[in-house]
Short mmCIF file of C-alpha atoms in Angstrom, two decimals:
data_model
loop_
_atom_site.label_atom_id
_atom_site.label_comp_id
_atom_site.label_asym_id
_atom_site.label_seq_id
_atom_site.Cartn_x
_atom_site.Cartn_y
_atom_site.Cartn_z
CA MET W 1 58.51 89.98 99.10
CA VAL W 2 57.85 88.31 95.74
CA PRO W 3 60.30 85.46 95.08
CA SER W 4 62.54 85.78 92.04
CA LYS W 5 62.39 83.26 89.22
CA ASN W 6 65.81 81.95 90.25
CA PHE W 7 64.62 81.28 93.79
CA CYS W 8 61.40 79.65 92.61
CA SER W 9 63.42 77.18 90.56
CA LYS W 10 66.12 76.71 93.15
CA ILE W 11 63.87 75.60 96.00
CA MET W 12 62.66 72.65 93.94
CA GLY W 13 65.63 70.80 95.42
CA LEU W 14 68.86 69.23 94.32
CA SER W 15 69.05 66.29 91.94
CA ASP W 16 70.33 62.90 93.08
CA GLU W 17 73.51 63.49 91.10
CA GLN W 18 74.06 66.85 92.81
CA LYS W 19 73.45 65.28 96.24
CA SER W 20 76.06 62.62 95.55
CA GLU W 21 78.56 65.21 94.33
CA ALA W 22 77.87 67.38 97.38
CA LYS W 23 78.61 64.47 99.70
CA ASN W 24 81.95 63.88 98.03
CA ASN W 25 82.94 67.58 98.04
CA LYS W 26 81.88 68.30 101.60
CA PRO W 27 84.89 69.29 103.77
CA LEU W 28 86.25 66.43 105.88
CA GLY W 29 85.84 68.33 109.14
CA ILE W 30 82.17 69.05 108.40
CA ARG W 31 81.58 65.38 107.53
CA TYR W 32 83.15 64.28 110.81
CA LEU W 33 81.18 66.74 112.95
CA GLU W 34 77.90 65.82 111.26
CA HIS W 35 78.72 62.13 111.73
CA ILE W 36 79.25 62.73 115.46
CA ARG W 37 76.00 64.71 115.72
CA GLY W 38 74.07 62.17 113.69
CA THR W 39 72.39 64.91 111.69
CA ARG W 40 73.23 67.58 109.17
CA PHE W 41 73.87 71.21 110.19
CA SER W 42 71.15 73.75 109.52
CA PHE W 43 71.47 76.45 106.89
CA ARG W 44 72.00 79.09 109.59
CA THR W 45 74.77 77.02 111.19
CA TYR W 46 76.57 76.81 107.87
CA GLN W 47 76.22 80.57 107.44
CA SER W 48 77.73 81.09 110.89
CA ILE W 49 80.66 78.79 110.06
CA VAL W 50 81.27 80.72 106.84
CA LEU W 51 81.16 84.12 108.54
CA VAL W 52 83.49 83.10 111.36
CA LEU W 53 86.06 81.26 109.22
CA THR W 54 86.25 83.88 106.45
CA PHE W 55 86.39 86.69 109.03
CA ILE W 56 89.26 85.07 110.93
CA ALA W 57 91.05 84.06 107.71
CA TYR W 58 91.23 87.56 106.29
CA ALA W 59 91.88 89.10 109.70
CA MET W 60 94.97 86.88 109.92
CA TYR W 61 96.10 87.97 106.47
CA HIS W 62 96.10 91.56 107.73
CA ALA W 63 97.68 90.60 111.06
CA ALA W 64 100.60 89.00 109.20
CA ARG W 65 100.85 92.04 106.92
CA LYS W 66 100.93 94.48 109.83
CA ALA W 67 104.14 93.08 111.33
CA SER W 68 106.36 94.88 108.83
CA SER W 69 104.94 98.29 109.73
CA ILE W 70 105.57 97.72 113.45
CA VAL W 71 109.14 96.51 112.89
CA LYS W 72 110.10 99.43 110.60
CA SER W 73 111.21 101.63 113.49
CA VAL W 74 113.49 98.87 114.81
CA LEU W 75 115.07 98.11 111.43
CA ASP W 76 115.55 101.78 110.51
CA PRO W 77 115.76 103.93 113.65
CA GLN W 78 118.06 106.62 112.20
CA THR W 79 115.74 109.60 112.17
CA SER W 80 114.78 109.17 115.82
CA GLY W 81 118.43 109.26 116.89
CA VAL W 82 118.69 105.65 118.01
CA THR W 83 122.10 104.15 117.25
CA ASP W 84 121.26 100.50 116.62
CA GLY W 85 119.23 99.03 113.78
CA TRP W 86 119.42 96.14 111.33
CA ALA W 87 121.60 96.18 108.25
CA PRO W 88 120.97 96.96 105.47
CA PHE W 89 118.12 99.17 106.72
CA ASP W 90 120.17 101.12 109.27
CA THR W 91 121.71 103.38 106.61
CA VAL W 92 120.68 106.72 105.16
CA ASP W 93 118.74 104.87 102.43
CA GLY W 94 117.02 102.55 104.92
CA THR W 95 113.63 104.28 104.81
CA ALA W 96 113.55 104.19 101.00
CA MET W 97 114.57 100.52 101.01
CA LEU W 98 111.69 99.65 103.33
CA GLY W 99 109.37 101.54 100.99
CA GLU W 100 110.67 99.52 98.05
CA ILE W 101 109.92 96.27 99.88
CA ASP W 102 106.37 97.47 100.56
CA MET W 103 106.05 98.41 96.90
CA ALA W 104 107.27 94.99 95.74
CA PHE W 105 104.89 93.18 98.10
CA MET W 106 101.83 95.21 97.09
CA SER W 107 102.65 95.13 93.37
CA VAL W 108 102.80 91.33 93.32
CA TYR W 109 99.74 91.24 95.57
CA ALA W 110 97.81 93.50 93.18
CA PHE W 111 98.67 91.69 89.95
CA GLY W 112 98.40 88.29 91.62
CA MET W 113 94.86 89.15 92.65
CA TYR W 114 93.75 89.45 89.02
CA PHE W 115 94.84 85.86 88.42
CA ALA W 116 93.54 84.67 91.81
CA GLY W 117 90.08 86.02 91.01
CA HIS W 118 90.19 84.29 87.64
CA LEU W 119 91.13 81.02 89.34
CA GLY W 120 88.53 81.53 92.08
CA ASP W 121 85.72 81.37 89.52
CA ARG W 122 87.09 78.11 88.11
CA LEU W 123 88.69 76.11 90.96
CA ASP W 124 87.69 74.94 94.44
CA VAL W 125 87.89 78.17 96.45
CA ARG W 126 88.45 76.25 99.69
CA ILE W 127 91.70 74.74 98.37
CA LEU W 128 92.80 78.06 96.85
CA LEU W 129 92.26 79.87 100.15
CA SER W 130 93.94 77.12 102.18
CA VAL W 131 97.05 77.18 99.98
CA GLY W 132 97.14 80.96 100.23
CA LEU W 133 97.00 80.88 104.03
CA LEU W 134 99.67 78.19 104.29
CA GLY W 135 102.04 79.93 101.85
CA THR W 136 101.54 83.29 103.57
CA GLY W 137 102.42 81.73 106.90
CA VAL W 138 105.58 80.10 105.60
CA PHE W 139 107.01 83.23 103.96
CA THR W 140 105.96 85.55 106.78
CA SER W 141 107.94 83.28 109.09
CA LEU W 142 110.89 83.26 106.69
CA PHE W 143 111.07 87.05 106.85
CA GLY W 144 111.34 86.81 110.63
CA ALA W 145 113.87 84.00 110.30
CA GLY W 146 116.29 86.60 108.98
CA TYR W 147 116.67 87.74 112.58
CA TRP W 148 117.93 84.36 113.87
CA LEU W 149 119.88 83.54 110.70
CA ASN W 150 121.58 86.96 110.91
CA VAL W 151 120.60 87.82 107.32
CA HIS W 152 121.60 91.31 106.14
CA TYR W 153 120.94 90.98 102.42
CA PHE W 154 118.30 93.34 101.03
CA TYR W 155 117.26 90.97 98.26
CA TYR W 156 116.52 88.18 100.72
CA PHE W 157 113.86 90.29 102.43
CA LEU W 158 112.63 91.58 99.09
CA LEU W 159 112.21 88.10 97.59
CA VAL W 160 110.48 86.73 100.69
CA GLN W 161 107.97 89.61 100.69
CA VAL W 162 107.32 89.23 96.97
CA ILE W 163 106.38 85.56 97.34
CA ALA W 164 104.33 86.34 100.45
CA GLY W 165 102.42 88.93 98.42
CA LEU W 166 101.67 86.34 95.75
CA PHE W 167 100.15 83.97 98.31
CA GLN W 168 98.23 86.77 100.02
CA SER W 169 96.60 87.72 96.72
CA THR W 170 94.42 84.59 96.93
CA GLY W 171 92.70 85.82 100.09
CA TRP W 172 90.26 88.59 99.29
CA PRO W 173 88.64 87.21 96.08
CA SER W 174 88.21 83.86 97.82
CA VAL W 175 86.58 85.05 101.05
CA VAL W 176 84.24 87.49 99.26
CA ALA W 177 83.16 84.79 96.81
CA VAL W 178 82.41 82.33 99.64
CA VAL W 179 80.40 84.88 101.62
CA GLY W 180 78.63 85.81 98.39
CA ASN W 181 77.53 82.20 97.93
CA TRP W 182 75.81 82.14 101.33
CA PHE W 183 74.27 85.56 101.88
CA GLY W 184 71.56 87.40 99.97
CA LYS W 185 71.21 90.99 98.83
CA SER W 186 69.11 92.11 101.78
CA ARG W 187 71.09 94.48 104.04
CA ARG W 188 74.22 93.62 102.06
CA GLY W 189 75.98 96.90 102.86
CA LEU W 190 75.46 96.59 106.63
CA ILE W 191 76.28 92.87 106.83
CA MET W 192 79.41 93.24 104.72
CA GLY W 193 80.35 96.45 106.51
CA ILE W 194 80.38 94.54 109.79
CA TRP W 195 82.09 91.52 108.25
CA ASN W 196 84.70 93.73 106.58
CA ALA W 197 85.84 94.77 110.04
CA ASN W 198 88.13 91.74 109.62
CA THR W 199 90.71 94.01 107.96
CA SER W 200 90.79 96.47 110.86
CA ILE W 201 90.50 93.78 113.54
CA GLY W 202 93.38 91.92 111.89
CA SER W 203 95.47 95.08 111.79
CA ILE W 204 94.71 95.80 115.45
CA PHE W 205 95.53 92.26 116.50
CA GLY W 206 98.68 92.21 114.35
CA SER W 207 99.86 95.54 115.75
CA LEU W 208 99.37 94.53 119.36
CA ILE W 209 101.04 91.13 118.93
CA ALA W 210 103.98 92.46 116.90
CA ALA W 211 104.54 95.36 119.32
CA ALA W 212 104.40 93.07 122.36
CA LEU W 213 106.95 90.68 120.83
CA LEU W 214 109.50 93.35 119.89
CA LYS W 215 111.23 93.10 123.27
CA TYR W 216 112.10 89.44 122.53
CA GLY W 217 113.55 90.27 119.10
CA TRP W 218 111.87 91.56 115.94
CA GLY W 219 111.88 88.09 114.34
CA TRP W 220 109.15 86.94 116.72
CA SER W 221 106.85 89.67 115.36
CA PHE W 222 106.80 87.71 112.09
CA ALA W 223 107.19 84.13 113.33
CA ILE W 224 104.16 83.98 115.62
CA PRO W 225 101.66 85.41 113.06
CA GLY W 226 103.25 83.17 110.40
CA VAL W 227 102.76 79.95 112.36
CA SER W 228 99.24 81.00 113.34
CA ILE W 229 98.09 81.70 109.80
CA SER W 230 99.55 78.40 108.54
CA PHE W 231 97.54 76.51 111.17
CA LEU W 232 94.44 78.44 110.11
CA GLY W 233 94.97 77.24 106.55
CA LEU W 234 94.48 73.67 107.78
CA ILE W 235 91.31 74.65 109.65
CA VAL W 236 89.88 76.31 106.54
CA PHE W 237 90.65 73.24 104.43
CA LEU W 238 88.86 70.97 106.90
CA PHE W 239 85.80 73.06 107.74
CA LEU W 240 84.97 75.77 105.18
CA PRO W 241 81.77 75.06 103.18
CA VAL W 242 82.19 77.01 99.94
CA SER W 243 78.53 77.05 98.89
CA PRO W 244 75.14 75.54 99.82
CA GLU W 245 75.40 73.15 96.86
CA VAL W 246 78.71 71.73 98.12
CA VAL W 247 77.14 70.60 101.39
CA GLY W 248 73.87 69.44 99.83
CA ILE W 249 71.63 72.19 101.20
CA GLU W 250 68.06 72.30 99.91
CA GLU W 251 66.54 75.65 100.82
CA GLU W 252 62.96 74.34 100.86
CA GLU W 253 63.82 71.95 103.68
CA ASN W 254 66.20 74.13 105.68
CA LEU W 255 64.97 77.70 105.43
CA LYS W 256 62.23 79.39 107.38
CA SER W 257 59.97 81.87 105.60
CA THR W 258 62.03 84.83 106.81
CA GLU W 259 65.20 83.19 105.51
CA LYS W 260 63.56 82.63 102.12
CA ASP W 261 62.80 86.33 101.95
CA GLU W 262 66.43 87.11 102.68
CA ILE W 263 67.75 85.16 99.71
CA ALA W 264 64.87 86.01 97.40
CA GLU W 265 67.33 88.28 95.65
CA PRO W 266 70.45 86.12 95.93
CA LEU W 267 73.91 87.57 95.98
CA LEU W 268 74.89 85.17 93.23
CA THR W 269 72.12 84.88 90.65
CA GLY W 270 72.66 81.76 88.62
CA GLY W 271 70.81 78.75 87.34
CA THR W 272 69.57 75.90 89.44
CA ASP W 273 72.94 74.25 89.37
CA GLY W 274 74.79 77.39 90.39
CA GLN W 275 77.06 77.01 87.37
CA GLY W 276 77.61 78.91 84.13
CA LYS W 277 80.50 79.96 81.97
CA ALA W 278 83.06 81.90 84.01
CA ILE W 279 83.17 85.53 82.88
CA GLY W 280 86.21 86.76 80.98
CA PHE W 281 88.63 89.35 82.32
CA ILE W 282 87.79 91.93 79.62
CA GLU W 283 84.06 91.29 79.99
CA ALA W 284 84.28 91.99 83.73
CA TRP W 285 85.89 95.38 83.07
CA GLN W 286 82.95 96.27 80.81
CA ILE W 287 80.35 95.85 83.56
CA PRO W 288 78.87 99.31 84.27
CA GLY W 289 80.44 100.83 87.38
CA VAL W 290 83.51 98.58 87.56
CA VAL W 291 85.97 101.11 86.10
CA PRO W 292 85.03 104.16 88.23
CA PHE W 293 84.87 102.17 91.46
CA ALA W 294 88.14 100.38 90.67
CA LEU W 295 89.91 103.68 90.02
CA CYS W 296 88.33 105.22 93.12
CA LEU W 297 89.66 102.32 95.17
CA PHE W 298 93.10 102.89 93.63
CA PHE W 299 93.33 106.27 95.37
CA SER W 300 91.37 105.18 98.44
CA LYS W 301 93.75 102.30 99.16
CA LEU W 302 96.73 104.55 98.42
CA VAL W 303 95.65 106.58 101.45
CA ALA W 304 94.60 103.62 103.62
CA TYR W 305 97.73 101.53 103.03
CA THR W 306 100.07 104.46 103.56
CA PHE W 307 98.64 104.56 107.06
CA LEU W 308 98.74 100.76 107.35
CA TYR W 309 102.47 100.58 106.60
CA TRP W 310 103.78 103.91 107.89
CA LEU W 311 101.56 105.13 110.75
CA PRO W 312 103.54 103.44 113.60
CA PHE W 313 106.76 104.78 112.04
CA TYR W 314 105.26 108.28 111.73
CA ILE W 315 104.06 108.27 115.34
CA SER W 316 107.41 107.12 116.75
CA HIS W 317 109.26 109.79 114.75
CA THR W 318 106.92 112.66 115.61
CA ALA W 319 107.08 114.52 118.92
CA ILE W 320 103.66 114.27 120.57
CA GLY W 321 103.18 116.67 123.43
CA GLY W 322 106.89 117.47 123.26
CA SER W 323 108.19 113.90 123.59
CA TYR W 324 108.74 110.81 121.42
CA LEU W 325 106.95 107.51 122.02
CA SER W 326 108.66 104.12 122.09
CA ASP W 327 108.32 101.78 119.12
CA ALA W 328 105.99 99.48 121.06
CA MET W 329 103.84 102.38 122.30
CA ALA W 330 103.62 103.83 118.79
CA GLY W 331 102.47 100.45 117.47
CA ASN W 332 99.79 100.17 120.14
CA LEU W 333 98.60 103.74 119.58
CA SER W 334 98.28 103.19 115.82
CA THR W 335 95.49 100.67 116.47
CA LEU W 336 93.15 103.62 117.11
CA PHE W 337 93.20 104.29 113.36
CA ASP W 338 91.98 100.74 112.73
CA ILE W 339 89.32 100.97 115.43
CA GLY W 340 88.02 104.08 113.70
CA GLY W 341 88.10 102.07 110.49
CA VAL W 342 85.79 99.43 111.99
CA LEU W 343 83.19 102.08 112.79
CA GLY W 344 83.70 103.72 109.40
CA GLY W 345 83.09 100.48 107.52
CA ILE W 346 79.91 99.72 109.45
CA LEU W 347 78.61 103.29 109.07
CA ALA W 348 79.35 103.37 105.34
CA GLY W 349 77.53 100.06 104.84
CA TYR W 350 74.54 101.12 106.93
CA ILE W 351 74.22 104.56 105.31
CA SER W 352 74.54 103.14 101.80
CA ASP W 353 71.79 100.61 102.57
CA ARG W 354 69.48 103.29 103.96
CA LEU W 355 70.12 105.67 101.05
CA GLU W 356 70.42 102.86 98.50
CA ALA W 357 73.33 104.87 97.13
CA ARG W 358 76.80 103.33 97.21
CA ALA W 359 78.53 106.05 95.16
CA ILE W 360 77.10 108.96 97.15
CA THR W 361 78.20 107.34 100.41
CA ALA W 362 81.71 106.47 99.22
CA ALA W 363 82.31 109.91 97.70
CA SER W 364 81.02 111.70 100.82
CA PHE W 365 83.41 109.74 103.04
CA MET W 366 86.37 110.47 100.74
CA TYR W 367 85.66 114.21 100.75
CA SER W 368 85.32 114.14 104.55
CA ALA W 369 88.71 112.41 104.80
CA ILE W 370 90.45 115.52 103.40
CA PRO W 371 89.89 117.84 106.40
CA ALA W 372 90.42 114.87 108.75
CA LEU W 373 93.88 114.28 107.28
CA TYR W 374 94.71 117.97 107.49
CA PHE W 375 93.69 118.33 111.13
CA TYR W 376 95.52 115.13 112.13
CA ARG W 377 98.78 116.39 110.64
CA ILE W 378 98.47 119.92 112.09
CA TYR W 379 96.98 119.23 115.52
CA GLY W 380 97.81 115.56 116.16
CA SER W 381 101.12 116.49 117.82
CA ILE W 382 99.57 118.83 120.44
CA SER W 383 98.95 116.03 122.93
CA ILE W 384 98.32 112.31 123.10
CA TYR W 385 94.58 112.93 123.51
CA TRP W 386 94.36 115.12 120.41
CA ASN W 387 96.33 112.49 118.50
CA ILE W 388 93.97 109.69 119.58
CA ALA W 389 90.79 111.62 118.74
CA LEU W 390 91.96 112.86 115.35
CA MET W 391 93.50 109.50 114.42
CA PHE W 392 90.20 107.76 115.19
CA ILE W 393 88.21 110.19 113.04
CA THR W 394 90.71 109.93 110.19
CA GLY W 395 90.55 106.13 110.29
CA MET W 396 86.75 106.27 110.13
CA PHE W 397 86.63 108.42 106.98
CA VAL W 398 89.61 106.79 105.24
CA ASN W 399 88.57 103.16 105.79
CA GLY W 400 84.80 103.65 105.37
CA PRO W 401 84.73 103.88 101.54
CA TYR W 402 87.59 101.38 101.25
CA ALA W 403 85.50 98.82 103.17
CA LEU W 404 82.32 99.64 101.22
CA ILE W 405 83.88 99.33 97.77
CA THR W 406 85.79 96.10 98.47
CA THR W 407 82.70 94.33 99.82
CA ALA W 408 79.16 95.51 99.06
CA VAL W 409 80.03 97.38 95.86
CA SER W 410 82.08 94.45 94.52
CA ALA W 411 79.19 92.12 95.31
CA ASP W 412 76.70 94.44 93.62
CA LEU W 413 78.79 94.67 90.48
CA GLY W 414 79.63 90.97 90.53
CA THR W 415 75.89 90.24 90.23
CA HIS W 416 75.03 93.07 87.82
CA SER W 417 72.02 92.53 85.57
CA SER W 418 74.28 92.70 82.51
CA LEU W 419 75.72 89.31 83.49
CA ILE W 420 72.40 87.67 82.59
CA GLY W 421 72.35 85.17 85.42
CA ASN W 422 76.04 84.26 85.36
CA SER W 423 76.83 83.00 88.86
CA ARG W 424 80.58 82.69 88.41
CA ALA W 425 81.67 86.31 88.09
CA LEU W 426 81.94 87.53 91.67
CA ALA W 427 85.54 86.48 92.35
CA THR W 428 86.71 87.98 89.03
CA VAL W 429 84.96 91.32 89.59
CA THR W 430 86.16 91.44 93.21
CA ALA W 431 89.72 90.74 92.07
CA ILE W 432 89.61 93.46 89.42
CA ILE W 433 88.34 96.13 91.81
CA ASN W 434 90.55 95.18 94.75
CA GLY W 435 93.52 94.40 92.51
CA THR W 436 93.36 97.87 90.95
CA GLY W 437 93.05 99.35 94.43
CA SER W 438 96.09 97.38 95.54
CA ILE W 439 98.23 99.00 92.85
CA GLY W 440 97.48 102.28 94.61
CA ALA W 441 98.25 100.54 97.89
CA ALA W 442 101.69 99.71 96.48
CA ILE W 443 102.43 103.20 95.17
CA GLY W 444 101.40 105.08 98.33
CA PRO W 445 103.84 103.40 100.75
CA LEU W 446 106.65 103.54 98.16
CA LEU W 447 106.27 107.29 97.62
CA THR W 448 106.02 107.81 101.37
CA GLY W 449 109.36 106.07 101.86
CA TYR W 450 111.04 108.66 99.64
CA ILE W 451 108.99 111.78 100.46
CA SER W 452 108.95 111.37 104.25
CA VAL W 453 112.74 111.73 104.41
CA LYS W 454 112.31 115.35 103.33
CA SER W 455 108.85 116.30 104.59
CA TRP W 456 105.86 114.64 106.25
CA ASN W 457 103.79 117.68 105.24
CA ALA W 458 104.34 116.66 101.63
CA VAL W 459 103.18 113.12 102.44
CA PHE W 460 99.91 114.39 103.91
CA THR W 461 99.41 116.71 100.93
CA MET W 462 99.76 113.68 98.67
CA LEU W 463 97.16 111.81 100.73
CA MET W 464 94.67 114.71 100.64
CA VAL W 465 95.00 115.03 96.87
CA ALA W 466 94.46 111.27 96.50
CA ALA W 467 91.29 111.47 98.62
CA LEU W 468 90.00 114.33 96.46
CA VAL W 469 90.64 112.45 93.22
CA ALA W 470 88.95 109.32 94.64
CA GLY W 471 85.78 111.30 95.33
CA LEU W 472 85.82 113.04 91.93
CA LEU W 473 86.10 109.72 90.09
CA LEU W 474 82.64 108.81 91.37
CA SER W 475 81.04 112.07 90.20
CA LYS W 476 79.22 110.50 87.24
CA LEU W 477 77.82 107.68 89.40
CA VAL W 478 76.85 110.15 92.14
CA THR W 479 74.96 112.24 89.58
CA ALA W 480 73.20 109.12 88.28
CA GLU W 481 72.14 108.07 91.80
CA ILE W 482 70.81 111.54 92.59
CA SER W 483 68.91 111.59 89.29
CA THR W 484 67.42 108.17 90.02
CA LYS W 485 66.23 109.29 93.44
CA ILE W 486 64.62 112.43 92.01
CA LYS W 487 62.78 110.35 89.42
CA ALA W 488 61.71 107.82 92.07
CA LYS W 489 59.86 110.54 93.97
CA ARG W 490 57.68 111.29 90.95
CA PRO W 491 54.27 109.48 90.92
CA LEU W 492 53.90 106.56 88.52
CA PRO W 493 51.62 107.08 85.51
CA VAL W 494 48.11 105.65 85.96
CA ALA W 495 48.64 103.23 83.09
CA ALA W 496 51.74 101.77 84.75
CA LEU W 497 49.88 101.25 88.03
CA GLN W 498 46.98 99.53 86.27
CA HIS W 499 49.40 97.21 84.45
CA SER W 500 51.10 96.36 87.75
CA PHE W 501 47.86 95.37 89.49
CA ALA W 502 46.61 93.47 86.41
CA MET W 503 49.75 91.29 86.20
CA ASP W 504 49.12 87.55 86.48
CA PRO W 505 50.46 86.41 89.93
CA GLN W 506 52.06 83.36 88.30
CA GLU W 507 54.18 85.67 86.12
CA GLN W 508 55.83 87.00 89.30
CA CYS W 509 57.51 83.68 89.97
#
């Protein structure tokens, strides 16, 4: 592989001034561990630290978020015939009120993400992420504290969730930007597809923990994840290396030849100092592909987050094989959707890498989600085994494109050639795409809260229509990718081949 001009200049090494700045900015925990070892960590070790910490960080965001969906059936048990509940959600309007809280959380989360991405390209991402984790933990715990404090005021729970959503909005732009600083373009879809399993793993973990703690009181389902994520914020502050420059990495000294090949086309293409003017919000919207993928994610996350927030409730209120499951059992069973999502994210990333076609892959998954949703609604109640199988398949097709767009596609667009080497756009582009998607994630659960009272068939119709629209929004990009592939199969003109072989080797670097 021929090195890019950026790589050729970058491996010349860091200046003395940059080395001094890196030493001062290096996380305290990393400094201490390297002092104990007596030597600096290798590039691969830093990459491993980044992958593990960012994976766990965002998994915990989702684990904390999942608690509310598990507790719904305890707070509002009316439709299943259970007599107790928790005021004010134990009334006829309880389901709609829970939907309004979800809406408030996701709305603030969506709009907060636009600003978080803007800040992520300008501030220390490690501090931004640490503050987000700590704040999320505090307000997740405060929601659970309503159980012990005997709080029955709707606006208390609403306000707590709103502030929690604001802190959670710092998560995704931050972790994607950090991973983007450390990993190259090679196999981006597959690597990020695997890494993006953090959302599903977090949901699985959050569901199991919250369901297991219900028997001790629903407050514990929020308190334990809240304390855990706050502690993780401290770990991230002490140990997360934001970029190679921050820890004083010089690729020429630390990378093997195979590693050089991997970052020959870096995820963030900037100058030798990795800086540049941060891209504006309007400019980011004008990058080709941002608008259609952002709108596609709007409808994709509408479907995915309706399942995230309402699937345990739906399972516990639907007779499966002629009987109803307990709240805890419904929460545990709902994890099969997330497990399917893990496979879907990995498959979508792998297929898009092999085809070199992000839009075709995302659209195909969204179209496939339509029959999956239909069959789950119609046949999922036949038996527990049918429910498990169909839920798994639905999770695979629903979460596949969601995972692909929020990771690999955002990274592709955040390093688009139109940016002309700007290395400080990834967090902004990621925030725009995921923030737009999160507006859909807010609307879906809200509508479900109102519609499900009358008909779950209507809810699934809404989800199928959303999946169809998501696929159609990518039609222009799908056509362009197909056209590109057809042209690529045509032989190059003889003149072009002669020019390629006659090119001065020094011009390639």
